[in-house]
Coordinates of C-alpha atoms in Angstrom, one line a residue:
M1 CA -83.3 36.9 -19.0
S2 CA -81.3 36.7 -15.6
I3 CA -79.7 33.6 -14.1
S4 CA -82.0 34.1 -10.8
N5 CA -84.8 33.7 -12.3
H6 CA -86.6 30.4 -11.9
N7 CA -89.5 31.0 -13.4
G8 CA -88.7 30.6 -17.3
P9 CA -89.0 27.8 -19.6
F10 CA -86.1 25.9 -18.6
L11 CA -85.2 25.6 -15.4
R12 CA -81.4 25.3 -14.3
R13 CA -80.2 21.5 -13.3
T14 CA -76.9 22.7 -12.2
K15 CA -76.9 24.3 -9.2
I16 CA -74.2 28.1 -8.4
V17 CA -72.3 27.4 -5.2
C18 CA -70.5 30.2 -3.8
T19 CA -68.2 29.2 -0.6
I20 CA -68.9 32.2 2.3
G21 CA -65.8 33.9 4.5
P22 CA -64.8 36.6 5.5
S23 CA -64.6 38.1 1.7
T24 CA -68.1 37.2 1.1
G25 CA -69.7 37.2 4.7
S26 CA -71.0 40.6 4.6
P27 CA -75.2 41.3 4.0
G28 CA -74.6 43.1 0.8
M29 CA -72.1 40.6 -0.3
I30 CA -74.6 37.5 0.3
R31 CA -77.5 40.0 -1.5
E32 CA -75.6 40.3 -4.6
L33 CA -74.6 36.7 -4.7
I34 CA -78.3 35.6 -4.3
R35 CA -79.0 37.8 -6.8
A36 CA -76.4 37.1 -9.2
G37 CA -77.7 33.5 -8.9
M38 CA -76.3 31.4 -5.7
D39 CA -78.2 28.4 -5.0
V40 CA -76.3 27.0 -2.1
A41 CA -73.8 28.8 0.0
R42 CA -71.2 26.6 1.0
I43 CA -69.2 26.9 4.9
N44 CA -65.7 25.6 5.6
F45 CA -66.0 25.0 9.1
S46 CA -62.1 23.7 8.8
H47 CA -61.8 27.4 9.1
G48 CA -63.2 30.5 11.9
T49 CA -64.9 30.1 15.3
H50 CA -68.8 28.8 16.0
K51 CA -69.7 32.3 16.4
E52 CA -68.6 33.6 12.5
H53 CA -70.1 30.2 11.0
A54 CA -73.9 31.4 13.5
N55 CA -73.5 35.0 11.9
Y56 CA -72.9 34.0 8.1
I57 CA -76.1 31.4 8.8
K58 CA -77.9 34.2 10.2
A59 CA -77.0 35.9 7.4
L60 CA -77.9 34.0 4.8
R61 CA -81.0 32.7 6.0
R62 CA -82.2 36.5 6.0
A63 CA -80.8 37.5 2.8
A64 CA -83.0 34.5 1.7
K65 CA -86.1 35.7 3.2
Q66 CA -85.9 39.1 1.7
S67 CA -85.2 38.0 -1.7
D68 CA -87.8 35.0 -1.4
L69 CA -85.2 33.1 -3.4
P70 CA -84.2 29.3 -2.2
L71 CA -80.9 29.0 -0.6
A72 CA -79.7 25.9 0.7
I73 CA -76.4 26.0 3.1
L74 CA -73.7 23.4 2.7
Q75 CA -71.8 23.1 6.0
D76 CA -68.7 21.9 4.8
L77 CA -67.0 19.4 7.5
P78 CA -63.3 19.0 8.6
G79 CA -62.5 15.2 7.7
P80 CA -60.1 12.7 9.2
K81 CA -57.0 14.4 11.0
N82 CA -53.7 12.3 11.0
R83 CA -52.4 13.3 14.2
I84 CA -48.4 12.3 14.8
G85 CA -46.3 12.6 17.5
K86 CA -45.8 11.3 21.5
L87 CA -48.4 11.2 23.5
K88 CA -47.8 12.3 27.3
N89 CA -47.3 9.4 29.5

């Protein structure tokens, strides 16, 4: 039984979350992760550019549609940051 088989007698209640970034963001790698059972793709918005994030989202949606498997996209936003220093004026 494949881990990505959602039609078996036992439905997984846990989710497999994979962080998408430079080493995992290629279309081929995303397809492999989906085949291996990825349920949620996490994009860390603390790193990278808006364009990179948009490209990851497009690739994830395309791969999920081609695989005909559900895939959630988690956008991990940076939290509050303490800024210490003197302000101008």
